[in-house]
Amino acid sequence: MEDIFEILSKLSYLGIFLLLVAMNASPILMLPTWIVLSSFYTIDPTFNILWLSIVGATGALIGRIILMFISRFFRRFMGTERKSSLDILADFLKKKKYGYFSTSFLFAMTPLPDNMLFMAYGIMRAKNISLFAGFWMGRAIAYYVMISISNITLKPFLDLFDDSLTGILVTDISSMVMIVIFACINWNRLITEKKLVFVKPKFWRV
């Protein structure tokens, strides 16, 4: 892993940008991206933290947009009732002044699985510039903070993920389960009646 960082660091910010795009376009088996950015900074402290944060946030956003559009493919296998339910949720968030922005910002600023969020956006066919703005701003702030304190936080997290995919696998499987649950919620009933009801699942036709 260190060899990859050293090779890409020679490409300066372009190498970091391309790596972040690739990582965020993948829904599974990826390290937290702040660890990647902090590792680059550790290898080459001449990197500017602000520019690292901006480049990282931009690469992460483009990767997540790619993931969002890939996720739209799975909508075609869903039943009409579930599609209608998700469309109602999309309209609800769109009508809220800061609905998409605040949701994306929250996921970007915290350890919440934002891959799950953008996969859900894809299935919902969400179209709103504020969801991208919220994610980019949240990521830029989070990256700046985490890189700035990486001398304290980086080693414990690297030890946690070293030679072990267990934590990543558990996170990814949990995210996939949450996506299925999210897609099965009857959002019309939840929004209008404040009742949590699930749409009866059907086997997706392949």
mmCIF file of N, CA and C in Angstrom, residues 41-177:
data_model
loop_
_atom_site.group_PDB
_atom_site.id
_atom_site.type_symbol
_atom_site.label_atom_id
_atom_site.label_comp_id
_atom_site.label_asym_id
_atom_site.label_seq_id
_atom_site.Cartn_x
_atom_site.Cartn_y
_atom_site.Cartn_z
ATOM 1 N N TYR A 41 -0.050 12.883 2.906
ATOM 2 C CA TYR A 41 0.552 14.012 3.620
ATOM 3 C C TYR A 41 1.719 13.553 4.500
ATOM 4 N N THR A 42 1.597 12.358 5.073
ATOM 5 C CA THR A 42 2.667 11.812 5.902
ATOM 6 C C THR A 42 3.904 11.507 5.058
ATOM 7 N N ILE A 43 3.674 10.965 3.864
ATOM 8 C CA ILE A 43 4.785 10.637 2.958
ATOM 9 C C ILE A 43 5.470 11.904 2.455
ATOM 10 N N ASP A 44 4.660 12.928 2.139
ATOM 11 C CA ASP A 44 5.210 14.175 1.606
ATOM 12 C C ASP A 44 4.550 15.375 2.288
ATOM 13 N N PRO A 45 5.137 15.841 3.398
ATOM 14 C CA PRO A 45 4.559 16.966 4.156
ATOM 15 C C PRO A 45 4.563 18.290 3.388
ATOM 16 N N THR A 46 5.177 18.322 2.191
ATOM 17 C CA THR A 46 5.156 19.562 1.411
ATOM 18 C C THR A 46 3.787 19.794 0.764
ATOM 19 N N PHE A 47 2.936 18.752 0.759
ATOM 20 C CA PHE A 47 1.574 18.943 0.256
ATOM 21 C C PHE A 47 0.872 19.999 1.115
ATOM 22 N N ASN A 48 0.126 20.860 0.465
ATOM 23 C CA ASN A 48 -0.655 21.867 1.178
ATOM 24 C C ASN A 48 -1.956 21.234 1.668
ATOM 25 N N ILE A 49 -2.236 21.356 2.958
ATOM 26 C CA ILE A 49 -3.404 20.693 3.544
ATOM 27 C C ILE A 49 -4.704 21.201 2.923
ATOM 28 N N LEU A 50 -4.784 22.502 2.688
ATOM 29 C CA LEU A 50 -6.002 23.055 2.092
ATOM 30 C C LEU A 50 -6.217 22.500 0.687
ATOM 31 N N TRP A 51 -5.144 22.474 -0.127
ATOM 32 C CA TRP A 51 -5.273 21.948 -1.477
ATOM 33 C C TRP A 51 -5.568 20.454 -1.482
ATOM 34 N N LEU A 52 -4.967 19.730 -0.545
ATOM 35 C CA LEU A 52 -5.278 18.300 -0.410
ATOM 36 C C LEU A 52 -6.758 18.098 -0.125
ATOM 37 N N SER A 53 -7.300 18.924 0.744
ATOM 38 C CA SER A 53 -8.713 18.819 1.114
ATOM 39 C C SER A 53 -9.620 19.134 -0.070
ATOM 40 N N ILE A 54 -9.272 20.167 -0.819
ATOM 41 C CA ILE A 54 -10.092 20.566 -1.969
ATOM 42 C C ILE A 54 -10.030 19.511 -3.071
ATOM 43 N N VAL A 55 -8.812 19.059 -3.379
ATOM 44 C CA VAL A 55 -8.642 18.026 -4.410
ATOM 45 C C VAL A 55 -9.325 16.729 -3.980
ATOM 46 N N GLY A 56 -9.150 16.380 -2.701
ATOM 47 C CA GLY A 56 -9.771 15.161 -2.183
ATOM 48 C C GLY A 56 -11.288 15.222 -2.230
ATOM 49 N N ALA A 57 -11.865 16.351 -1.814
ATOM 50 C CA ALA A 57 -13.318 16.500 -1.819
ATOM 51 C C ALA A 57 -13.868 16.459 -3.239
ATOM 52 N N THR A 58 -13.145 17.060 -4.176
ATOM 53 C CA THR A 58 -13.594 17.067 -5.576
ATOM 54 C C THR A 58 -13.535 15.669 -6.175
ATOM 55 N N GLY A 59 -12.436 14.955 -5.912
ATOM 56 C CA GLY A 59 -12.318 13.578 -6.402
ATOM 57 C C GLY A 59 -13.370 12.666 -5.790
ATOM 58 N N ALA A 60 -13.613 12.845 -4.486
ATOM 59 C CA ALA A 60 -14.618 12.030 -3.803
ATOM 60 C C ALA A 60 -16.008 12.297 -4.370
ATOM 61 N N LEU A 61 -16.319 13.565 -4.630
ATOM 62 C CA LEU A 61 -17.631 13.916 -5.169
ATOM 63 C C LEU A 61 -17.834 13.302 -6.551
ATOM 64 N N ILE A 62 -16.846 13.428 -7.428
ATOM 65 C CA ILE A 62 -16.982 12.871 -8.776
ATOM 66 C C ILE A 62 -17.145 11.351 -8.709
ATOM 67 N N GLY A 63 -16.385 10.706 -7.836
ATOM 68 C CA GLY A 63 -16.525 9.258 -7.670
ATOM 69 C C GLY A 63 -17.908 8.865 -7.196
ATOM 70 N N ARG A 64 -18.449 9.616 -6.232
ATOM 71 C CA ARG A 64 -19.783 9.313 -5.714
ATOM 72 C C ARG A 64 -20.865 9.577 -6.762
ATOM 73 N N ILE A 65 -20.665 10.583 -7.608
ATOM 74 C CA ILE A 65 -21.625 10.832 -8.687
ATOM 75 C C ILE A 65 -21.642 9.655 -9.659
ATOM 76 N N ILE A 66 -20.456 9.124 -9.957
ATOM 77 C CA ILE A 66 -20.377 7.935 -10.817
ATOM 78 C C ILE A 66 -21.117 6.774 -10.173
ATOM 79 N N LEU A 67 -20.892 6.570 -8.862
ATOM 80 C CA LEU A 67 -21.569 5.498 -8.135
ATOM 81 C C LEU A 67 -23.081 5.709 -8.157
ATOM 82 N N MET A 68 -23.516 6.943 -8.026
ATOM 83 C CA MET A 68 -24.943 7.256 -8.026
ATOM 84 C C MET A 68 -25.591 6.867 -9.353
ATOM 85 N N PHE A 69 -24.929 7.193 -10.455
ATOM 86 C CA PHE A 69 -25.491 6.873 -11.762
ATOM 87 C C PHE A 69 -25.445 5.371 -12.043
ATOM 88 N N ILE A 70 -24.414 4.681 -11.542
ATOM 89 C CA ILE A 70 -24.365 3.225 -11.679
ATOM 90 C C ILE A 70 -25.529 2.593 -10.924
ATOM 91 N N SER A 71 -25.839 3.134 -9.746
ATOM 92 C CA SER A 71 -26.908 2.593 -8.901
ATOM 93 C C SER A 71 -28.284 2.722 -9.544
ATOM 94 N N ARG A 72 -28.443 3.685 -10.440
ATOM 95 C CA ARG A 72 -29.737 3.852 -11.113
ATOM 96 C C ARG A 72 -30.119 2.611 -11.925
ATOM 97 N N PHE A 73 -29.113 1.861 -12.329
ATOM 98 C CA PHE A 73 -29.362 0.651 -13.118
ATOM 99 C C PHE A 73 -30.262 -0.330 -12.374
ATOM 100 N N PHE A 74 -30.109 -0.399 -11.037
ATOM 101 C CA PHE A 74 -30.851 -1.382 -10.249
ATOM 102 C C PHE A 74 -32.315 -0.997 -10.057
ATOM 103 N N ARG A 75 -32.657 0.250 -10.345
ATOM 104 C CA ARG A 75 -34.045 0.691 -10.204
ATOM 105 C C ARG A 75 -34.978 -0.080 -11.130
ATOM 106 N N ARG A 76 -34.472 -0.475 -12.306
ATOM 107 C CA ARG A 76 -35.316 -1.154 -13.283
ATOM 108 C C ARG A 76 -35.804 -2.508 -12.792
ATOM 109 N N PHE A 77 -35.147 -3.069 -11.781
ATOM 110 C CA PHE A 77 -35.545 -4.371 -11.251
ATOM 111 C C PHE A 77 -36.516 -4.255 -10.080
ATOM 112 N N MET A 78 -36.901 -3.025 -9.737
ATOM 113 C CA MET A 78 -37.793 -2.814 -8.604
ATOM 114 C C MET A 78 -39.240 -2.752 -9.053
ATOM 115 N N GLY A 79 -40.141 -3.112 -8.144
ATOM 116 C CA GLY A 79 -41.564 -3.073 -8.438
ATOM 117 C C GLY A 79 -42.093 -1.652 -8.506
ATOM 118 N N THR A 80 -43.258 -1.483 -9.108
ATOM 119 C CA THR A 80 -43.857 -0.157 -9.287
ATOM 120 C C THR A 80 -44.119 0.527 -7.947
ATOM 121 N N GLU A 81 -44.568 -0.235 -6.966
ATOM 122 C CA GLU A 81 -44.890 0.358 -5.666
ATOM 123 C C GLU A 81 -43.656 0.923 -4.988
ATOM 124 N N ARG A 82 -42.559 0.191 -5.074
ATOM 125 C CA ARG A 82 -41.331 0.685 -4.449
ATOM 126 C C ARG A 82 -40.780 1.898 -5.195
ATOM 127 N N LYS A 83 -40.871 1.900 -6.513
ATOM 128 C CA LYS A 83 -40.430 3.059 -7.290
ATOM 129 C C LYS A 83 -41.240 4.291 -6.905
ATOM 130 N N SER A 84 -42.554 4.138 -6.805
ATOM 131 C CA SER A 84 -43.432 5.242 -6.445
ATOM 132 C C SER A 84 -43.118 5.772 -5.057
ATOM 133 N N SER A 85 -42.831 4.861 -4.134
ATOM 134 C CA SER A 85 -42.509 5.250 -2.762
ATOM 135 C C SER A 85 -41.227 6.075 -2.713
ATOM 136 N N LEU A 86 -40.209 5.647 -3.446
ATOM 137 C CA LEU A 86 -38.938 6.363 -3.471
ATOM 138 C C LEU A 86 -39.068 7.720 -4.166
ATOM 139 N N ASP A 87 -39.917 7.794 -5.178
ATOM 140 C CA ASP A 87 -40.146 9.066 -5.871
ATOM 141 C C ASP A 87 -40.781 10.078 -4.925
ATOM 142 N N ILE A 88 -41.646 9.608 -4.049
ATOM 143 C CA ILE A 88 -42.282 10.490 -3.068
ATOM 144 C C ILE A 88 -41.241 11.039 -2.099
ATOM 145 N N LEU A 89 -40.306 10.190 -1.682
ATOM 146 C CA LEU A 89 -39.230 10.648 -0.802
ATOM 147 C C LEU A 89 -38.370 11.687 -1.509
ATOM 148 N N ALA A 90 -38.040 11.447 -2.778
ATOM 149 C CA ALA A 90 -37.225 12.393 -3.546
ATOM 150 C C ALA A 90 -37.923 13.753 -3.642
ATOM 151 N N ASP A 91 -39.229 13.746 -3.894
ATOM 152 C CA ASP A 91 -39.995 14.995 -3.980
ATOM 153 C C ASP A 91 -40.041 15.699 -2.629
ATOM 154 N N PHE A 92 -40.150 14.912 -1.564
ATOM 155 C CA PHE A 92 -40.207 15.470 -0.209
ATOM 156 C C PHE A 92 -38.906 16.201 0.121
ATOM 157 N N LEU A 93 -37.761 15.570 -0.169
ATOM 158 C CA LEU A 93 -36.467 16.193 0.114
ATOM 159 C C LEU A 93 -36.240 17.417 -0.763
ATOM 160 N N LYS A 94 -36.722 17.347 -1.991
ATOM 161 C CA LYS A 94 -36.552 18.464 -2.918
ATOM 162 C C LYS A 94 -37.332 19.685 -2.457
ATOM 163 N N LYS A 95 -38.498 19.473 -1.864
ATOM 164 C CA LYS A 95 -39.344 20.584 -1.419
ATOM 165 C C LYS A 95 -38.808 21.227 -0.143
ATOM 166 N N LYS A 96 -38.049 20.451 0.642
ATOM 167 C CA LYS A 96 -37.437 21.012 1.842
ATOM 168 C C LYS A 96 -36.288 21.926 1.434
ATOM 169 N N LYS A 97 -36.205 23.104 2.014
ATOM 170 C CA LYS A 97 -35.231 24.099 1.585
ATOM 171 C C LYS A 97 -33.806 23.567 1.621
ATOM 172 N N TYR A 98 -33.454 22.869 2.698
ATOM 173 C CA TYR A 98 -32.092 22.347 2.824
ATOM 174 C C TYR A 98 -32.098 20.825 2.963
ATOM 175 N N GLY A 99 -33.108 20.170 2.395
ATOM 176 C CA GLY A 99 -33.241 18.730 2.565
ATOM 177 C C GLY A 99 -32.056 17.942 2.040
ATOM 178 N N TYR A 100 -31.780 18.084 0.762
ATOM 179 C CA TYR A 100 -30.658 17.358 0.166
ATOM 180 C C TYR A 100 -29.318 17.853 0.706
ATOM 181 N N PHE A 101 -29.177 19.166 0.842
ATOM 182 C CA PHE A 101 -27.905 19.736 1.295
ATOM 183 C C PHE A 101 -27.529 19.226 2.682
ATOM 184 N N SER A 102 -28.467 19.324 3.621
ATOM 185 C CA SER A 102 -28.170 18.939 5.008
ATOM 186 C C SER A 102 -27.904 17.441 5.127
ATOM 187 N N THR A 103 -28.636 16.621 4.374
ATOM 188 C CA THR A 103 -28.415 15.170 4.428
ATOM 189 C C THR A 103 -27.032 14.813 3.910
ATOM 190 N N SER A 104 -26.660 15.373 2.757
ATOM 191 C CA SER A 104 -25.346 15.089 2.171
ATOM 192 C C SER A 104 -24.225 15.632 3.048
ATOM 193 N N PHE A 105 -24.413 16.820 3.595
ATOM 194 C CA PHE A 105 -23.402 17.434 4.461
ATOM 195 C C PHE A 105 -23.179 16.585 5.701
ATOM 196 N N LEU A 106 -24.262 16.096 6.305
ATOM 197 C CA LEU A 106 -24.170 15.267 7.503
ATOM 198 C C LEU A 106 -23.390 13.982 7.227
ATOM 199 N N PHE A 107 -23.704 13.303 6.130
ATOM 200 C CA PHE A 107 -23.013 12.065 5.802
ATOM 201 C C PHE A 107 -21.535 12.323 5.487
ATOM 202 N N ALA A 108 -21.239 13.448 4.849
ATOM 203 C CA ALA A 108 -19.858 13.758 4.483
ATOM 204 C C ALA A 108 -19.007 14.128 5.693
ATOM 205 N N MET A 109 -19.614 14.724 6.697
ATOM 206 C CA MET A 109 -18.880 15.199 7.865
ATOM 207 C C MET A 109 -18.697 14.135 8.941
ATOM 208 N N THR A 110 -19.469 13.059 8.864
ATOM 209 C CA THR A 110 -19.457 12.042 9.917
ATOM 210 C C THR A 110 -19.059 10.680 9.344
ATOM 211 N N PRO A 111 -18.867 9.671 10.220
ATOM 212 C CA PRO A 111 -18.507 8.329 9.734
ATOM 213 C C PRO A 111 -19.679 7.569 9.101
ATOM 214 N N LEU A 112 -20.826 8.214 8.930
ATOM 215 C CA LEU A 112 -21.961 7.539 8.288
ATOM 216 C C LEU A 112 -21.578 7.073 6.885
ATOM 217 N N PRO A 113 -22.081 5.922 6.442
ATOM 218 C CA PRO A 113 -21.691 5.359 5.131
ATOM 219 C C PRO A 113 -22.269 6.141 3.960
ATOM 220 N N ASP A 114 -21.503 7.090 3.427
ATOM 221 C CA ASP A 114 -22.036 7.917 2.341
ATOM 222 C C ASP A 114 -22.132 7.145 1.027
ATOM 223 N N ASN A 115 -21.454 5.996 0.924
ATOM 224 C CA ASN A 115 -21.659 5.157 -0.267
ATOM 225 C C ASN A 115 -23.109 4.687 -0.320
ATOM 226 N N MET A 116 -23.667 4.347 0.852
ATOM 227 C CA MET A 116 -25.067 3.953 0.933
ATOM 228 C C MET A 116 -25.977 5.111 0.530
ATOM 229 N N LEU A 117 -25.602 6.327 0.966
ATOM 230 C CA LEU A 117 -26.409 7.505 0.653
ATOM 231 C C LEU A 117 -26.488 7.725 -0.858
ATOM 232 N N PHE A 118 -25.353 7.662 -1.535
ATOM 233 C CA PHE A 118 -25.356 7.940 -2.975
ATOM 234 C C PHE A 118 -25.956 6.794 -3.783
ATOM 235 N N MET A 119 -25.871 5.585 -3.272
ATOM 236 C CA MET A 119 -26.574 4.485 -3.924
ATOM 237 C C MET A 119 -28.079 4.693 -3.794
ATOM 238 N N ALA A 120 -28.501 5.184 -2.623
ATOM 239 C CA ALA A 120 -29.921 5.486 -2.426
ATOM 240 C C ALA A 120 -30.351 6.637 -3.335
ATOM 241 N N TYR A 121 -29.510 7.664 -3.443
ATOM 242 C CA TYR A 121 -29.809 8.768 -4.356
ATOM 243 C C TYR A 121 -29.984 8.250 -5.787
ATOM 244 N N GLY A 122 -29.121 7.312 -6.172
ATOM 245 C CA GLY A 122 -29.211 6.760 -7.516
ATOM 246 C C GLY A 122 -30.515 6.027 -7.747
ATOM 247 N N ILE A 123 -30.895 5.201 -6.800
ATOM 248 C CA ILE A 123 -32.142 4.447 -6.913
ATOM 249 C C ILE A 123 -33.344 5.392 -6.931
ATOM 250 N N MET A 124 -33.234 6.498 -6.194
ATOM 251 C CA MET A 124 -34.302 7.498 -6.143
ATOM 252 C C MET A 124 -34.326 8.392 -7.380
ATOM 253 N N ARG A 125 -33.284 8.335 -8.188
ATOM 254 C CA ARG A 125 -33.108 9.232 -9.336
ATOM 255 C C ARG A 125 -33.117 10.692 -8.884
ATOM 256 N N ALA A 126 -32.425 10.943 -7.769
ATOM 257 C CA ALA A 126 -32.368 12.291 -7.207
ATOM 258 C C ALA A 126 -31.627 13.228 -8.155
ATOM 259 N N LYS A 127 -32.174 14.432 -8.338
ATOM 260 C CA LYS A 127 -31.553 15.447 -9.183
ATOM 261 C C LYS A 127 -31.639 16.787 -8.460
ATOM 262 N N ASN A 128 -30.542 17.159 -7.816
ATOM 263 C CA ASN A 128 -30.538 18.426 -7.102
ATOM 264 C C ASN A 128 -29.096 18.838 -6.842
ATOM 265 N N ILE A 129 -28.724 20.028 -7.271
ATOM 266 C CA ILE A 129 -27.348 20.488 -7.133
ATOM 267 C C ILE A 129 -26.936 20.618 -5.677
ATOM 268 N N SER A 130 -27.903 20.839 -4.777
ATOM 269 C CA SER A 130 -27.572 21.041 -3.370
ATOM 270 C C SER A 130 -27.037 19.768 -2.715
ATOM 271 N N LEU A 131 -27.426 18.599 -3.210
ATOM 272 C CA LEU A 131 -26.902 17.366 -2.618
ATOM 273 C C LEU A 131 -25.410 17.230 -2.917
ATOM 274 N N PHE A 132 -24.980 17.724 -4.090
ATOM 275 C CA PHE A 132 -23.554 17.697 -4.426
ATOM 276 C C PHE A 132 -22.790 18.760 -3.645
ATOM 277 N N ALA A 133 -23.397 19.940 -3.505
ATOM 278 C CA ALA A 133 -22.756 21.032 -2.771
ATOM 279 C C ALA A 133 -22.567 20.674 -1.303
ATOM 280 N N GLY A 134 -23.595 20.055 -0.710
ATOM 281 C CA GLY A 134 -23.503 19.668 0.688
ATOM 282 C C GLY A 134 -22.426 18.627 0.924
ATOM 283 N N PHE A 135 -22.333 17.657 0.024
ATOM 284 C CA PHE A 135 -21.329 16.609 0.161
ATOM 285 C C PHE A 135 -19.925 17.188 -0.008
ATOM 286 N N TRP A 136 -19.732 18.016 -1.037
ATOM 287 C CA TRP A 136 -18.408 18.580 -1.285
ATOM 288 C C TRP A 136 -17.940 19.433 -0.104
ATOM 289 N N MET A 137 -18.816 20.272 0.403
ATOM 290 C CA MET A 137 -18.447 21.139 1.512
ATOM 291 C C MET A 137 -18.129 20.335 2.772
ATOM 292 N N GLY A 138 -18.973 19.329 3.051
ATOM 293 C CA GLY A 138 -18.739 18.495 4.224
ATOM 294 C C GLY A 138 -17.434 17.736 4.135
ATOM 295 N N ARG A 139 -17.150 17.177 2.953
ATOM 296 C CA ARG A 139 -15.908 16.430 2.769
ATOM 297 C C ARG A 139 -14.680 17.340 2.880
ATOM 298 N N ALA A 140 -14.746 18.519 2.277
ATOM 299 C CA ALA A 140 -13.606 19.435 2.323
ATOM 300 C C ALA A 140 -13.265 19.807 3.769
ATOM 301 N N ILE A 141 -14.282 20.101 4.560
ATOM 302 C CA ILE A 141 -14.065 20.453 5.967
ATOM 303 C C ILE A 141 -13.517 19.253 6.744
ATOM 304 N N ALA A 142 -14.148 18.100 6.553
ATOM 305 C CA ALA A 142 -13.731 16.900 7.281
ATOM 306 C C ALA A 142 -12.297 16.515 6.925
ATOM 307 N N TYR A 143 -11.961 16.572 5.637
ATOM 308 C CA TYR A 143 -10.604 16.237 5.213
ATOM 309 C C TYR A 143 -9.584 17.195 5.823
ATOM 310 N N TYR A 144 -9.894 18.470 5.819
ATOM 311 C CA TYR A 144 -8.957 19.457 6.370
ATOM 312 C C TYR A 144 -8.677 19.173 7.849
ATOM 313 N N VAL A 145 -9.732 18.886 8.590
ATOM 314 C CA VAL A 145 -9.579 18.616 10.021
ATOM 315 C C VAL A 145 -8.781 17.333 10.243
ATOM 316 N N MET A 146 -9.139 16.259 9.531
ATOM 317 C CA MET A 146 -8.498 14.970 9.756
ATOM 318 C C MET A 146 -7.034 14.958 9.310
ATOM 319 N N ILE A 147 -6.736 15.639 8.205
ATOM 320 C CA ILE A 147 -5.330 15.712 7.772
ATOM 321 C C ILE A 147 -4.523 16.532 8.771
ATOM 322 N N SER A 148 -5.124 17.594 9.293
ATOM 323 C CA SER A 148 -4.425 18.467 10.246
ATOM 324 C C SER A 148 -4.038 17.735 11.525
ATOM 325 N N ILE A 149 -4.845 16.764 11.940
ATOM 326 C CA ILE A 149 -4.555 16.028 13.185
ATOM 327 C C ILE A 149 -4.096 14.604 12.886
ATOM 328 N N SER A 150 -3.635 14.361 11.648
ATOM 329 C CA SER A 150 -3.266 13.002 11.243
ATOM 330 C C SER A 150 -2.090 12.444 12.033
ATOM 331 N N ASN A 151 -1.247 13.320 12.583
ATOM 332 C CA ASN A 151 -0.126 12.828 13.385
ATOM 333 C C ASN A 151 -0.604 12.122 14.643
ATOM 334 N N ILE A 152 -1.856 12.380 15.023
ATOM 335 C CA ILE A 152 -2.431 11.737 16.214
ATOM 336 C C ILE A 152 -3.342 10.570 15.829
ATOM 337 N N THR A 153 -4.122 10.748 14.790
ATOM 338 C CA THR A 153 -5.189 9.787 14.466
ATOM 339 C C THR A 153 -4.807 8.723 13.439
ATOM 340 N N LEU A 154 -3.813 8.989 12.593
ATOM 341 C CA LEU A 154 -3.557 8.091 11.467
ATOM 342 C C LEU A 154 -3.075 6.709 11.890
ATOM 343 N N LYS A 155 -2.074 6.627 12.758
ATOM 344 C CA LYS A 155 -1.495 5.324 13.106
ATOM 345 C C LYS A 155 -2.502 4.369 13.740
ATOM 346 N N PRO A 156 -3.330 4.809 14.714
ATOM 347 C CA PRO A 156 -4.318 3.874 15.281
ATOM 348 C C PRO A 156 -5.273 3.301 14.238
ATOM 349 N N PHE A 157 -5.680 4.124 13.284
ATOM 350 C CA PHE A 157 -6.604 3.636 12.252
ATOM 351 C C PHE A 157 -5.898 2.711 11.270
ATOM 352 N N LEU A 158 -4.646 2.993 10.947
ATOM 353 C CA LEU A 158 -3.906 2.102 10.063
ATOM 354 C C LEU A 158 -3.701 0.746 10.713
ATOM 355 N N ASP A 159 -3.446 0.751 12.034
ATOM 356 C CA ASP A 159 -3.302 -0.513 12.765
ATOM 357 C C ASP A 159 -4.612 -1.291 12.748
ATOM 358 N N LEU A 160 -5.727 -0.577 12.799
ATOM 359 C CA LEU A 160 -7.040 -1.221 12.807
ATOM 360 C C LEU A 160 -7.304 -1.948 11.500
ATOM 361 N N PHE A 161 -6.907 -1.331 10.379
ATOM 362 C CA PHE A 161 -7.179 -1.911 9.069
ATOM 363 C C PHE A 161 -6.025 -2.751 8.531
ATOM 364 N N ASP A 162 -4.901 -2.782 9.217
ATOM 365 C CA ASP A 162 -3.725 -3.482 8.722
ATOM 366 C C ASP A 162 -3.959 -4.982 8.616
ATOM 367 N N ASP A 163 -3.737 -5.516 7.411
ATOM 368 C CA ASP A 163 -3.831 -6.961 7.155
ATOM 369 C C ASP A 163 -5.169 -7.564 7.560
ATOM 370 N N SER A 164 -6.205 -6.763 7.560
ATOM 371 C CA SER A 164 -7.507 -7.302 7.936
ATOM 372 C C SER A 164 -8.614 -6.597 7.154
ATOM 373 N N LEU A 165 -9.457 -7.404 6.507
ATOM 374 C CA LEU A 165 -10.590 -6.851 5.770
ATOM 375 C C LEU A 165 -11.881 -6.971 6.569
ATOM 376 N N THR A 166 -11.769 -7.497 7.785
ATOM 377 C CA THR A 166 -12.970 -7.767 8.572
ATOM 378 C C THR A 166 -13.812 -6.509 8.785
ATOM 379 N N GLY A 167 -13.150 -5.430 9.242
ATOM 380 C CA GLY A 167 -13.891 -4.204 9.505
ATOM 381 C C GLY A 167 -14.532 -3.635 8.258
ATOM 382 N N ILE A 168 -13.795 -3.682 7.133
ATOM 383 C CA ILE A 168 -14.322 -3.163 5.877
ATOM 384 C C ILE A 168 -15.496 -4.010 5.406
ATOM 385 N N LEU A 169 -15.363 -5.329 5.501
ATOM 386 C CA LEU A 169 -16.426 -6.235 5.053
ATOM 387 C C LEU A 169 -17.697 -6.044 5.874
ATOM 388 N N VAL A 170 -17.540 -5.921 7.195
ATOM 389 C CA VAL A 170 -18.704 -5.724 8.068
ATOM 390 C C VAL A 170 -19.417 -4.424 7.704
ATOM 391 N N THR A 171 -18.634 -3.363 7.469
ATOM 392 C CA THR A 171 -19.217 -2.077 7.099
ATOM 393 C C THR A 171 -19.953 -2.159 5.774
ATOM 394 N N ASP A 172 -19.319 -2.827 4.793
ATOM 395 C CA ASP A 172 -19.929 -2.927 3.464
ATOM 396 C C ASP A 172 -21.204 -3.762 3.478
ATOM 397 N N ILE A 173 -21.181 -4.890 4.187
ATOM 398 C CA ILE A 173 -22.364 -5.738 4.265
ATOM 399 C C ILE A 173 -23.500 -4.997 4.963
ATOM 400 N N SER A 174 -23.144 -4.271 6.029
ATOM 401 C CA SER A 174 -24.156 -3.492 6.748
ATOM 402 C C SER A 174 -24.770 -2.435 5.840
ATOM 403 N N SER A 175 -23.928 -1.804 5.010
ATOM 404 C CA SER A 175 -24.423 -0.779 4.089
ATOM 405 C C SER A 175 -25.391 -1.372 3.080
ATOM 406 N N MET A 176 -25.060 -2.553 2.546
ATOM 407 C CA MET A 176 -25.926 -3.201 1.566
ATOM 408 C C MET A 176 -27.280 -3.564 2.189
ATOM 409 N N VAL A 177 -27.250 -4.049 3.427
ATOM 410 C CA VAL A 177 -28.490 -4.392 4.125
ATOM 411 C C VAL A 177 -29.332 -3.134 4.328
#
